[in-house]
Amino acid sequence: MTKEVIITDRELYPSHQIPEDSELDYREQFPDLRPLLQRQLRGIWTRENALRRFPFLVWGPQYNLRKFASDAIAGITVGLTSIPQSIAYAVVANLEPQYGLYSNFMGSFVYAFFGSVKEITIAPTAIMALMVQHIVLELGPAGAVLSSFLSGCIALLLGLLNFGFVVQFISMPVITGFITAAALTIMSSQMKSLMGISSAGRSSGFLDSWTNVVENAGQTRLWDAMLGFGSLAILIFLTLIKGRGSGRWRTATKYLCLLRNALIVISGGTLAFGFACQDQYPFRLTGKVASGFPPIEPPPFSTTFKDEFYDLPRMLRILGSSVITIPLISILEVVSIGKAFSKGNPVDATQEMIALGLCNVAGSFTASIPTTASFARTAINSSSGVKTPFGGVFTGLLVLSALGLLTEYFYFIPKATLAAVIIAAMVFMIEYRAVAEMWRIKRIDIVPFLVTVVACLFIGLEYGILIGICVNLCFLLYLISRPRIEHRVMKINHVNALVLRPTNDLAFSSAEYFREKILSMAGNHEANVVVIDGEMIKYIDSTVVKNISSTVDELRLQGRHVLLWRWNREVQCSLYRYKKDQFLPLFRADDNVEEVVQKWKGATFGDGCV
């Protein structure tokens, strides 16, 4: 028998005046919640959840020497490409080259144990570098590291809260527009390095970059331009011939393409070193790269940059909207790339959020900038035959070795060569085919694509993608606010009957449109009876309920009658709760509309609703 809950003496007396017997009463009134909590915890810590959240528990017990060899080959191959790109992307972010290597090392290691897609490689990317560029200009390296920590915390939190579905609200045209604009912006920012121009522009934005190039075209260094454009041409050529031909030639082109970035950087560095031995320096060089392993320290929550102190609130004001856009973009990249390389297998977006968040949080303790999945390096990893995410460990070890042994050689890498590596990668990131597909399939999708591109180029990447998302959501809201309404006009026993059938649920945004359509059609067809078929309506809100009520009243003033046919019981109850007397006589559940119209003055149905 259920006990009645009563107010105990604790609510009537001060704590020091509680009667002796009131404590027993207090305990008896409230159930013990411990069994419920224990059941909930048992539901969370199941074997299935453990395998999902710790993927290495799945592939670890099945790991063998053959997989080890395949992962080692793939990881080293990716590392040879990743090292020069990481250095280049650090330069894009206005940071010293070692910061790119720090990020590459930690991202590869952490994802190896928490990532669910074996092909994905986590490292600094051109887009991430560009998005922290303005932060570095105002806060120095501390701003990029704090950005990594905060973006990691947000991604991790969203993952732990199972917010993987959020990425479904960002459409492909917006993503395509963002990637295209980012590629164009990055290519533009590298033009001055490709041509050997030393003058720095106001920023590395699209317009400022080209303005700087045009205004300082006279500073172009012939040797840098020749090396830069020559390297760019070779990189594009090697990419285009990948997999062409047959037999040994096809194998040779495959591996040339895989190692093209490393070969170009090594060649450029060797050439610069040869000139340096003759005491000649025709190229602008990368310069000194700090050697040694990454420092292990907490992320900076305050910093001093250019003799000015910044506390955490001030740093957050400078970070601004990037606190949201950086994790959003990184999540989009890792999930979309995961889907592209999963070969039809489902991708756990929530687990990818958790893995990405851990990569960035852990990376912030080793002076890393924000990281995410790299499409080019993921493609190399896949084509190299990687078997498990453990391949990332070999990439990380190679990067770590480079930090400890090769940094003195990085000094001689020409900036023009690094610029060529970045531009060549960006050329193939522009989604030419996706634009053609949008034009062929649904031309209206070109609108959010173009809005995103233009906004990203002329306002900024972080604001551009938000504008693109808003425009796309406006399209979606417009479609929701204009539900499709099928209609037919019938003559039954000398009665003009208009039958209306909405094909989807009704919400507040569609309420006024629905009302106007009913009144308009009823007048145009001179209907005596308006039958609204609610078979497809499973949900309505309070705004729709009020609009239907006012529509019924207005039609009655015009001398027309309204019948509600085949409406869902839950929806009926919503209408009853508003005006039971008005709606109770209107509902019908006959098998066909002829019976409904013939008995439109007949009996009503019971309510059964509160």
Coordinates of C-alpha atoms in Angstrom, one line a residue:
M1 CA 0.0 0.0 0.0
T2 CA 1.4 3.4 -1.0
K3 CA 2.2 5.7 1.9
E4 CA 0.9 9.2 1.9
V5 CA 3.7 11.8 1.8
I6 CA 3.2 14.2 4.8
I7 CA 5.2 17.2 5.9
T8 CA 7.6 16.2 8.6
D9 CA 8.5 18.1 11.7
R10 CA 11.7 19.2 10.0
E11 CA 9.7 21.8 8.1
L12 CA 8.0 23.1 11.3
Y13 CA 10.9 23.4 13.8
P14 CA 14.4 24.8 13.7
S15 CA 17.1 22.2 13.3
H16 CA 18.0 22.2 17.0
Q17 CA 14.3 21.7 18.1
I18 CA 13.3 18.6 16.1
P19 CA 11.3 16.2 18.2
E20 CA 12.7 12.8 18.9
D21 CA 10.2 10.8 16.8
S22 CA 10.4 13.1 13.7
E23 CA 13.6 11.6 12.3
L24 CA 11.9 8.2 11.9
D25 CA 8.9 9.8 10.1
Y26 CA 11.3 11.7 7.8
R27 CA 13.0 8.5 6.7
E28 CA 9.8 6.6 6.1
Q29 CA 8.4 9.2 3.8
F30 CA 11.1 9.0 1.1
P31 CA 12.2 5.9 -0.8
D32 CA 15.8 4.7 -0.9
L33 CA 17.2 5.9 -4.2
R34 CA 20.3 3.8 -4.1
P35 CA 18.9 0.7 -6.0
L36 CA 17.7 3.1 -8.8
L37 CA 21.1 4.7 -9.1
Q38 CA 22.8 1.3 -9.1
R39 CA 20.6 0.1 -11.9
Q40 CA 21.4 3.3 -13.9
L41 CA 25.1 2.9 -13.4
R42 CA 24.9 -0.8 -14.4
G43 CA 23.2 0.4 -17.6
I44 CA 26.0 2.8 -18.4
W45 CA 29.0 0.6 -17.6
T46 CA 28.1 -2.3 -19.9
R47 CA 30.4 -4.3 -22.0
E48 CA 28.9 -2.9 -25.2
N49 CA 29.4 0.7 -24.0
A50 CA 33.0 -0.1 -23.0
L51 CA 33.8 -1.5 -26.4
R52 CA 32.2 1.5 -28.1
R53 CA 34.1 4.1 -26.0
F54 CA 37.4 2.3 -25.9
P55 CA 37.9 0.9 -29.4
F56 CA 41.3 -0.5 -28.7
L57 CA 39.6 -3.2 -26.6
V58 CA 38.0 -4.4 -29.9
W59 CA 41.1 -4.6 -32.1
G60 CA 43.7 -5.0 -29.4
P61 CA 43.1 -8.7 -28.6
Q62 CA 43.2 -9.6 -32.3
Y63 CA 46.4 -7.7 -33.0
N64 CA 49.2 -9.7 -34.7
L65 CA 52.5 -9.3 -36.3
R66 CA 51.0 -9.0 -39.8
K67 CA 48.9 -6.1 -38.7
F68 CA 51.8 -4.6 -36.9
A69 CA 53.9 -4.6 -40.1
S70 CA 51.1 -3.1 -42.2
D71 CA 50.5 -0.3 -39.6
A72 CA 54.2 0.4 -39.4
I73 CA 54.5 0.9 -43.2
A74 CA 51.3 3.1 -43.3
G75 CA 52.3 5.1 -40.2
I76 CA 55.8 5.9 -41.5
T77 CA 54.5 6.8 -45.0
V78 CA 52.0 9.2 -43.4
G79 CA 54.7 10.6 -41.2
L80 CA 56.9 11.4 -44.1
T81 CA 54.1 13.5 -45.6
S82 CA 52.9 14.8 -42.3
I83 CA 56.2 16.3 -41.1
P84 CA 56.6 18.9 -43.9
Q85 CA 52.9 19.7 -43.9
S86 CA 52.9 20.2 -40.1
I87 CA 55.8 22.6 -40.4
A88 CA 54.0 24.4 -43.3
Y89 CA 50.7 24.7 -41.3
A90 CA 52.5 26.1 -38.3
V91 CA 53.9 28.8 -40.6
V92 CA 50.3 29.5 -41.8
A93 CA 49.2 30.0 -38.2
N94 CA 52.1 32.5 -37.7
L95 CA 53.8 30.1 -35.3
E96 CA 57.3 28.6 -35.2
P97 CA 57.5 25.2 -37.1
Q98 CA 57.9 23.1 -33.9
Y99 CA 54.3 23.8 -32.9
G100 CA 53.0 22.0 -35.9
L101 CA 55.2 19.0 -35.0
Y102 CA 54.0 19.0 -31.4
S103 CA 50.4 18.9 -32.5
N104 CA 51.1 16.1 -35.0
F105 CA 52.8 14.0 -32.3
M106 CA 50.0 14.1 -29.7
G107 CA 47.1 13.9 -32.1
S108 CA 48.5 10.7 -33.7
F109 CA 49.1 9.0 -30.4
V110 CA 45.8 9.7 -28.7
Y111 CA 43.6 8.9 -31.7
A112 CA 45.4 5.6 -32.0
F113 CA 43.6 4.4 -28.9
F114 CA 40.3 6.2 -28.9
G115 CA 39.5 6.6 -32.6
S116 CA 37.0 4.3 -34.3
V117 CA 38.0 4.8 -37.9
K118 CA 41.4 3.1 -38.7
E119 CA 42.2 5.3 -41.7
I120 CA 41.8 8.7 -40.0
T121 CA 44.9 10.6 -39.0
I122 CA 44.6 13.5 -36.5
A123 CA 47.1 16.4 -37.1
P124 CA 47.1 20.2 -37.7
T125 CA 45.4 21.1 -40.9
A126 CA 45.4 24.2 -43.1
I127 CA 41.9 25.1 -42.0
M128 CA 42.7 24.8 -38.3
A129 CA 45.9 26.8 -38.8
L130 CA 44.0 29.6 -40.6
M131 CA 41.3 29.7 -37.9
V132 CA 43.9 30.3 -35.2
Q133 CA 46.0 32.7 -37.2
H134 CA 44.4 35.9 -36.0
I135 CA 44.4 34.6 -32.4
V136 CA 48.2 34.1 -32.6
L137 CA 48.7 37.6 -33.9
E138 CA 47.0 39.0 -30.8
L139 CA 48.0 36.5 -28.1
G140 CA 51.0 34.6 -29.4
P141 CA 51.4 30.9 -29.1
A142 CA 49.5 30.8 -25.8
G143 CA 46.3 31.8 -27.7
A144 CA 46.6 28.8 -30.1
V145 CA 47.3 26.4 -27.2
L146 CA 44.3 27.7 -25.1
S147 CA 42.1 27.4 -28.3
S148 CA 43.2 23.8 -28.5
F149 CA 42.2 23.1 -24.9
L150 CA 38.8 24.9 -25.1
S151 CA 37.9 23.3 -28.4
G152 CA 38.9 19.9 -27.1
C153 CA 36.7 20.4 -23.9
I154 CA 33.7 21.4 -26.0
A155 CA 34.1 18.4 -28.4
L156 CA 34.6 16.1 -25.5
L157 CA 31.6 17.4 -23.7
L158 CA 29.4 17.1 -26.7
G159 CA 30.6 13.6 -27.2
L160 CA 29.9 12.6 -23.6
L161 CA 26.4 14.0 -23.9
N162 CA 25.8 12.0 -27.1
F163 CA 25.4 15.1 -29.3
G164 CA 26.7 13.3 -32.4
F165 CA 23.4 14.1 -34.1
V166 CA 24.3 17.8 -34.2
V167 CA 26.4 17.5 -37.3
Q168 CA 23.3 16.4 -39.2
F169 CA 22.1 20.0 -39.1
I170 CA 24.9 21.3 -41.3
S171 CA 24.2 20.6 -44.9
M172 CA 26.7 19.5 -47.6
P173 CA 26.4 22.8 -49.6
V174 CA 27.5 24.7 -46.5
I175 CA 30.4 22.3 -45.8
T176 CA 31.4 22.4 -49.4
G177 CA 31.3 26.2 -49.4
F178 CA 33.4 26.5 -46.3
I179 CA 36.1 24.1 -47.6
T180 CA 36.2 25.9 -50.9
A181 CA 36.6 29.3 -49.3
A182 CA 39.2 28.0 -46.8
A183 CA 41.2 26.5 -49.6
L184 CA 41.1 29.8 -51.6
T185 CA 42.0 31.8 -48.5
I186 CA 45.0 29.6 -47.7
M187 CA 46.2 29.6 -51.3
S188 CA 46.0 33.4 -51.3
S189 CA 47.9 33.7 -48.0
Q190 CA 50.8 31.6 -49.4
M191 CA 51.3 33.5 -52.6
K192 CA 53.7 36.0 -51.0
S193 CA 55.9 33.2 -49.8
L194 CA 55.7 31.4 -53.2
M195 CA 57.0 34.6 -54.8
G196 CA 59.6 35.5 -52.1
I197 CA 57.8 38.7 -51.0
S198 CA 58.9 39.5 -47.5
S199 CA 56.4 42.3 -46.8
A200 CA 53.7 41.2 -44.4
G201 CA 50.1 42.3 -45.1
R202 CA 47.6 43.5 -42.5
S203 CA 46.3 40.0 -42.2
S204 CA 46.2 36.7 -44.1
G205 CA 42.6 37.1 -45.2
F206 CA 41.6 36.7 -48.9
L207 CA 41.5 40.3 -49.8
D208 CA 44.4 41.5 -47.7
S209 CA 46.6 38.7 -49.1
W210 CA 46.0 39.7 -52.7
T211 CA 46.3 43.4 -51.9
N212 CA 49.7 42.7 -50.3
V213 CA 50.8 40.7 -53.4
V214 CA 49.8 43.3 -55.9
E215 CA 51.2 46.3 -53.9
N216 CA 54.6 44.5 -53.3
A217 CA 54.9 42.6 -56.6
G218 CA 58.1 44.5 -57.2
Q219 CA 59.7 42.8 -54.3
T220 CA 59.4 39.4 -55.9
R221 CA 62.6 37.3 -55.6
L222 CA 63.5 35.5 -58.8
W223 CA 65.1 32.4 -57.2
D224 CA 62.2 32.0 -54.7
A225 CA 59.6 32.4 -57.5
M226 CA 61.4 29.9 -59.7
L227 CA 61.7 27.3 -56.9
G228 CA 58.1 27.9 -55.7
F229 CA 56.3 27.7 -59.0
G230 CA 58.6 24.8 -60.2
S231 CA 57.8 22.8 -57.0
L232 CA 54.1 23.6 -57.3
A233 CA 54.1 22.3 -61.0
I234 CA 55.9 19.1 -60.0
L235 CA 53.5 18.4 -57.1
I236 CA 50.4 18.9 -59.2
F237 CA 51.9 16.7 -62.0
L238 CA 52.8 13.9 -59.6
T239 CA 49.2 14.1 -58.1
L240 CA 47.6 13.9 -61.6
I241 CA 49.7 10.9 -62.7
K242 CA 49.0 8.8 -59.6
G243 CA 47.8 5.3 -60.5
R244 CA 48.2 6.0 -64.3
G245 CA 49.7 3.4 -66.5
S246 CA 50.2 -0.3 -65.7
G247 CA 52.7 -2.7 -64.1
R248 CA 55.8 -1.2 -62.6
W249 CA 55.1 2.3 -63.9
R250 CA 51.8 2.3 -62.0
T251 CA 53.5 1.2 -58.8
A252 CA 56.2 3.8 -59.2
T253 CA 53.7 6.7 -59.7
K254 CA 51.8 5.5 -56.7
Y255 CA 54.8 5.8 -54.4
L256 CA 56.0 8.9 -56.0
C257 CA 52.7 10.5 -55.3
L258 CA 52.6 9.2 -51.7
L259 CA 56.1 10.7 -51.0
R260 CA 55.8 13.8 -53.2
N261 CA 55.7 16.3 -50.3
A262 CA 58.7 14.8 -48.6
L263 CA 60.7 14.6 -51.8
I264 CA 60.0 18.2 -52.7
V265 CA 60.9 19.5 -49.2
I266 CA 64.1 17.4 -49.1
S267 CA 65.0 18.5 -52.6
G268 CA 64.4 22.2 -51.8
G269 CA 66.3 21.9 -48.5
T270 CA 69.2 20.1 -50.1
L271 CA 69.4 22.8 -52.8
A272 CA 69.4 25.6 -50.2
F273 CA 72.0 23.7 -48.1
G274 CA 74.3 23.4 -51.2
F275 CA 74.1 27.2 -51.7
A276 CA 74.7 27.9 -48.0
C277 CA 77.9 25.8 -48.2
Q278 CA 79.0 28.4 -50.9
D279 CA 77.9 31.2 -48.5
Q280 CA 75.0 32.0 -50.8
Y281 CA 71.4 32.4 -49.7
P282 CA 69.2 32.9 -52.7
F283 CA 66.1 31.6 -50.9
R284 CA 64.1 32.8 -47.9
L285 CA 64.5 30.0 -45.4
T286 CA 62.4 28.6 -42.6
G287 CA 65.0 29.4 -40.0
K288 CA 65.8 27.9 -36.7
V289 CA 63.4 25.2 -35.3
A290 CA 63.6 24.5 -31.6
S291 CA 64.8 21.0 -31.0
G292 CA 63.8 18.6 -28.3
F293 CA 60.6 16.9 -27.2
P294 CA 57.4 18.8 -26.6
P295 CA 57.1 20.6 -23.2
I296 CA 54.6 19.0 -20.8
E297 CA 52.8 21.8 -18.9
P298 CA 49.2 22.9 -18.4
P299 CA 47.5 25.1 -21.1
P300 CA 48.0 28.8 -20.5
F301 CA 45.1 30.5 -18.8
S302 CA 47.0 33.8 -18.8
T303 CA 49.9 35.1 -20.9
T304 CA 52.2 38.1 -21.5
F305 CA 52.6 39.0 -25.2
K306 CA 54.4 42.0 -26.5
D307 CA 54.9 43.3 -23.0
E308 CA 51.1 43.2 -22.3
F309 CA 49.4 40.9 -19.8
Y310 CA 46.3 39.0 -20.7
D311 CA 44.2 37.2 -18.1
L312 CA 41.7 34.5 -19.0
P313 CA 38.6 36.8 -19.5
R314 CA 40.5 39.0 -21.8
M315 CA 41.9 36.0 -23.7
L316 CA 38.4 34.6 -24.1
R317 CA 37.2 38.0 -25.5
I318 CA 39.9 37.8 -28.1
L319 CA 39.1 34.2 -29.0
G320 CA 35.5 35.3 -29.5
S321 CA 33.3 33.1 -31.7
S322 CA 36.2 30.8 -32.5
V323 CA 35.6 29.0 -29.2
I324 CA 32.5 27.6 -30.9
T325 CA 33.5 27.5 -34.6
I326 CA 36.8 25.7 -34.2
P327 CA 35.4 22.7 -32.4
L328 CA 32.4 22.7 -34.8
I329 CA 34.6 22.7 -37.9
S330 CA 37.0 20.1 -36.4
I331 CA 34.0 17.8 -35.6
L332 CA 32.6 18.3 -39.1
E333 CA 35.9 17.4 -40.7
V334 CA 36.5 14.3 -38.6
V335 CA 33.0 12.9 -39.1
S336 CA 32.8 13.7 -42.8
I337 CA 36.2 12.2 -43.5
G338 CA 35.4 9.2 -41.4
K339 CA 32.2 8.6 -43.5
A340 CA 34.2 9.0 -46.7
F341 CA 36.7 6.3 -45.7
S342 CA 34.5 3.9 -43.7
K343 CA 33.5 2.0 -46.9
G344 CA 29.8 2.0 -46.0
N345 CA 30.3 1.0 -42.4
P346 CA 28.5 3.2 -39.9
V347 CA 30.6 5.9 -38.2
D348 CA 30.0 6.6 -34.5
A349 CA 30.0 10.4 -34.6
T350 CA 29.7 10.5 -30.8
Q351 CA 32.9 8.4 -30.4
E352 CA 34.7 10.6 -32.9
M353 CA 33.8 13.7 -30.9
I354 CA 35.2 12.0 -27.8
A355 CA 38.4 11.0 -29.5
L356 CA 38.9 14.4 -31.1
G357 CA 38.2 16.1 -27.8
L358 CA 40.8 14.0 -26.0
C359 CA 43.3 14.7 -28.8
N360 CA 43.0 18.4 -28.4
V361 CA 42.8 18.4 -24.6
A362 CA 45.9 16.2 -24.3
G363 CA 47.6 18.2 -27.0
S364 CA 47.1 21.5 -25.1
F365 CA 49.4 20.0 -22.4
T366 CA 52.2 19.7 -25.0
A367 CA 51.9 23.1 -26.7
S368 CA 49.7 22.0 -29.5
I369 CA 47.4 24.0 -31.8
P370 CA 43.9 22.7 -32.6
T371 CA 43.9 19.5 -34.6
T372 CA 41.4 17.5 -36.6
A373 CA 41.3 14.8 -39.4
S374 CA 43.3 15.5 -42.5
F375 CA 41.7 14.4 -45.8
A376 CA 45.0 14.1 -47.7
R377 CA 46.9 12.2 -45.0
T378 CA 43.8 10.0 -44.3
A379 CA 43.8 9.1 -48.0
I380 CA 47.5 8.2 -47.8
N381 CA 46.9 6.1 -44.7
S382 CA 44.1 4.2 -46.4
S383 CA 46.1 3.6 -49.6
S384 CA 49.1 2.5 -47.6
G385 CA 47.1 -0.5 -46.2
V386 CA 46.7 0.5 -42.6
K387 CA 44.9 -2.2 -40.6
T388 CA 44.1 -0.5 -37.2
P389 CA 44.3 3.0 -35.7
F390 CA 47.6 1.9 -34.1
G391 CA 49.3 3.1 -37.3
G392 CA 49.1 6.6 -35.7
V393 CA 51.6 5.5 -33.1
F394 CA 54.2 5.0 -35.8
T395 CA 53.5 8.4 -37.3
G396 CA 53.8 10.0 -33.8
L397 CA 57.1 8.2 -33.2
L398 CA 58.5 9.4 -36.5
V399 CA 57.5 13.0 -35.7
L400 CA 59.1 12.6 -32.2
S401 CA 62.3 11.4 -33.8
A402 CA 62.3 14.4 -36.2
L403 CA 61.9 16.7 -33.2
G404 CA 64.9 15.1 -31.5
L405 CA 67.3 14.5 -34.4
L406 CA 66.4 16.5 -37.5
T407 CA 65.4 20.0 -36.4
E408 CA 68.8 21.5 -37.4
Y409 CA 68.2 20.4 -41.0
F410 CA 64.7 22.1 -41.0
Y411 CA 66.6 25.4 -41.0
F412 CA 67.4 25.1 -44.7
I413 CA 63.8 24.4 -45.9
P414 CA 62.9 27.2 -48.3
K415 CA 59.6 29.0 -47.5
A416 CA 58.7 28.9 -51.2
T417 CA 58.8 25.1 -51.1
L418 CA 56.5 24.9 -48.1
A419 CA 54.2 27.4 -49.8
A420 CA 54.1 25.1 -52.8
V421 CA 53.3 22.1 -50.6
I422 CA 50.3 24.0 -49.1
I423 CA 49.0 25.4 -52.3
A424 CA 49.2 22.0 -54.1
A425 CA 47.2 20.4 -51.2
M426 CA 44.6 23.2 -51.4
V427 CA 44.1 22.9 -55.2
F428 CA 42.7 19.4 -54.8
M429 CA 40.6 20.4 -51.7
I430 CA 38.3 22.6 -53.8
E431 CA 35.1 20.7 -54.4
Y432 CA 34.7 21.1 -58.1
R433 CA 32.6 18.0 -58.6
A434 CA 30.3 18.8 -55.6
V435 CA 29.4 22.1 -57.2
A436 CA 28.6 20.4 -60.5
E437 CA 26.5 17.8 -58.6
M438 CA 24.5 20.5 -56.8
W439 CA 23.8 22.3 -60.1
R440 CA 22.6 19.1 -61.7
I441 CA 20.6 17.7 -58.7
K442 CA 19.1 20.7 -56.9
R443 CA 20.1 24.2 -58.1
I444 CA 18.7 25.9 -55.1
D445 CA 21.6 24.4 -53.1
I446 CA 23.9 26.7 -54.9
V447 CA 22.5 29.6 -52.9
P448 CA 23.8 28.5 -49.4
F449 CA 27.0 27.3 -51.1
L450 CA 27.7 30.8 -52.7
V451 CA 26.6 32.6 -49.5
T452 CA 29.0 30.5 -47.4
V453 CA 31.9 31.1 -49.9
V454 CA 31.4 34.8 -50.2
A455 CA 30.9 35.3 -46.4
C456 CA 34.0 33.2 -45.6
L457 CA 36.2 35.1 -48.1
F458 CA 35.1 38.6 -47.2
I459 CA 34.0 38.4 -43.6
G460 CA 36.0 35.5 -42.1
L461 CA 35.8 31.7 -41.9
E462 CA 34.3 31.6 -38.4
Y463 CA 31.5 34.0 -39.3
G464 CA 31.1 32.7 -42.8
I465 CA 30.1 29.2 -41.8
L466 CA 27.7 30.5 -39.2
I467 CA 26.1 32.7 -41.9
G468 CA 25.9 29.8 -44.2
I469 CA 24.3 27.6 -41.6
C470 CA 21.7 30.3 -40.8
V471 CA 20.8 30.7 -44.5
N472 CA 20.4 27.0 -44.9
L473 CA 18.2 26.8 -41.8
C474 CA 16.1 29.6 -43.3
F475 CA 15.5 27.4 -46.3
L476 CA 14.6 24.6 -44.0
L477 CA 12.2 26.7 -42.0
Y478 CA 10.6 28.1 -45.1
L479 CA 9.9 24.5 -46.3
I480 CA 8.5 23.6 -42.8
S481 CA 6.3 26.7 -42.9
R482 CA 4.8 25.8 -46.3
P483 CA 3.4 22.3 -45.8
R484 CA 2.1 20.5 -48.8
I485 CA -1.7 20.4 -48.8
E486 CA -3.5 18.0 -51.1
H487 CA -7.0 18.9 -52.0
R488 CA -10.0 17.6 -54.0
V489 CA -13.5 18.9 -54.6
M490 CA -16.5 16.5 -54.5
K491 CA -20.2 16.8 -55.1
I492 CA -22.1 14.6 -52.7
N493 CA -25.9 14.8 -52.4
H494 CA -25.9 18.4 -53.8
V495 CA -23.3 19.4 -51.3
N496 CA -19.9 20.9 -52.4
A497 CA -17.3 19.2 -50.3
L498 CA -13.7 20.4 -50.2
V499 CA -11.3 17.7 -48.9
L500 CA -7.9 19.0 -47.6
R501 CA -5.1 16.7 -46.6
P502 CA -1.9 18.1 -45.1
T503 CA 1.0 15.7 -45.8
N504 CA 3.1 16.4 -42.7
D505 CA 2.9 17.7 -39.1
L506 CA 1.9 21.3 -38.3
A507 CA 4.0 23.6 -36.2
F508 CA 3.8 27.3 -35.3
S509 CA 5.7 28.4 -38.4
S510 CA 3.0 26.8 -40.7
A511 CA 0.0 27.8 -38.7
E512 CA -0.9 31.1 -40.5
Y513 CA -0.2 29.6 -43.9
F514 CA -2.4 26.6 -43.2
R515 CA -5.2 28.9 -42.1
E516 CA -4.9 31.1 -45.2
K517 CA -4.9 28.1 -47.6
I518 CA -8.1 26.7 -46.0
L519 CA -10.0 30.0 -46.2
S520 CA -8.7 30.7 -49.8
M521 CA -9.6 27.2 -51.1
A522 CA -13.0 27.2 -49.4
G523 CA -13.9 30.5 -51.1
N524 CA -12.5 29.6 -54.5
H525 CA -14.4 26.3 -54.7
E526 CA -17.6 27.6 -52.9
A527 CA -17.5 24.7 -50.5
N528 CA -20.4 24.0 -48.2
V529 CA -18.4 21.5 -46.2
V530 CA -14.7 21.6 -45.6
V531 CA -13.3 18.2 -44.6
I532 CA -9.8 18.3 -43.2
D533 CA -8.1 14.9 -43.4
G534 CA -5.7 14.6 -40.5
E535 CA -4.4 11.1 -41.2
M536 CA -0.8 12.4 -41.7
I537 CA -0.8 14.8 -38.8
K538 CA 0.8 13.4 -35.8
Y539 CA 1.8 16.6 -34.0
I540 CA 0.5 20.1 -33.6
D541 CA 1.4 22.9 -31.2
S542 CA -0.6 25.5 -29.3
T543 CA -0.3 28.1 -32.1
V544 CA -1.8 25.7 -34.6
V545 CA -4.6 24.7 -32.2
K546 CA -5.6 28.4 -31.8
N547 CA -5.4 29.0 -35.6
I548 CA -7.6 25.9 -36.4
S549 CA -10.1 27.2 -33.8
S550 CA -10.3 30.7 -35.4
T551 CA -10.4 29.1 -38.9
V552 CA -13.5 27.0 -37.8
D553 CA -15.2 30.2 -36.5
E554 CA -14.4 32.2 -39.6
L555 CA -15.7 29.5 -41.9
R556 CA -18.9 29.2 -39.9
L557 CA -19.4 33.0 -40.3
Q558 CA -19.2 32.4 -44.0
G559 CA -21.9 29.7 -43.8
R560 CA -19.6 26.8 -44.2
H561 CA -19.2 23.7 -42.0
V562 CA -15.9 22.1 -40.9
L563 CA -15.4 18.3 -40.3
L564 CA -12.1 16.8 -39.0
W565 CA -11.7 13.3 -40.4
R566 CA -9.2 10.6 -39.4
W567 CA -7.3 12.7 -36.9
N568 CA -4.8 11.2 -34.5
R569 CA -6.2 10.7 -31.0
E570 CA -3.3 12.6 -29.4
V571 CA -4.0 15.5 -31.7
Q572 CA -7.7 15.4 -30.9
C573 CA -6.9 15.6 -27.2
S574 CA -4.8 18.8 -27.8
L575 CA -7.8 20.4 -29.5
Y576 CA -10.2 19.2 -26.8
R577 CA -8.1 20.7 -24.1
Y578 CA -8.3 24.1 -25.8
K579 CA -12.1 24.2 -26.7
K580 CA -13.8 20.9 -26.0
D581 CA -17.3 22.2 -26.9
Q582 CA -16.2 23.6 -30.2
F583 CA -14.2 20.5 -31.5
L584 CA -16.1 17.6 -30.0
P585 CA -18.9 17.6 -32.7
L586 CA -16.4 18.0 -35.5
F587 CA -14.4 14.7 -35.4
R588 CA -15.3 11.8 -37.7
A589 CA -13.7 8.4 -38.2
D590 CA -15.8 6.9 -41.1
D591 CA -14.1 4.7 -43.6
N592 CA -14.6 7.1 -46.6
V593 CA -15.2 10.7 -47.2
E594 CA -18.6 10.1 -48.7
E595 CA -19.9 8.7 -45.4
V596 CA -18.4 11.6 -43.6
V597 CA -20.2 14.2 -45.8
Q598 CA -23.5 12.2 -45.8
K599 CA -23.5 12.2 -42.0
W600 CA -22.0 15.6 -41.4
K601 CA -24.9 16.6 -39.3
G602 CA -24.9 13.3 -37.5
A603 CA -23.7 12.0 -34.2
T604 CA -20.4 13.0 -32.5
F605 CA -17.8 10.7 -31.0
G606 CA -16.8 10.3 -27.3
D607 CA -13.8 12.2 -26.2
G608 CA -12.0 10.3 -23.5
C609 CA -9.5 13.1 -23.1
V610 CA -8.7 15.4 -20.2

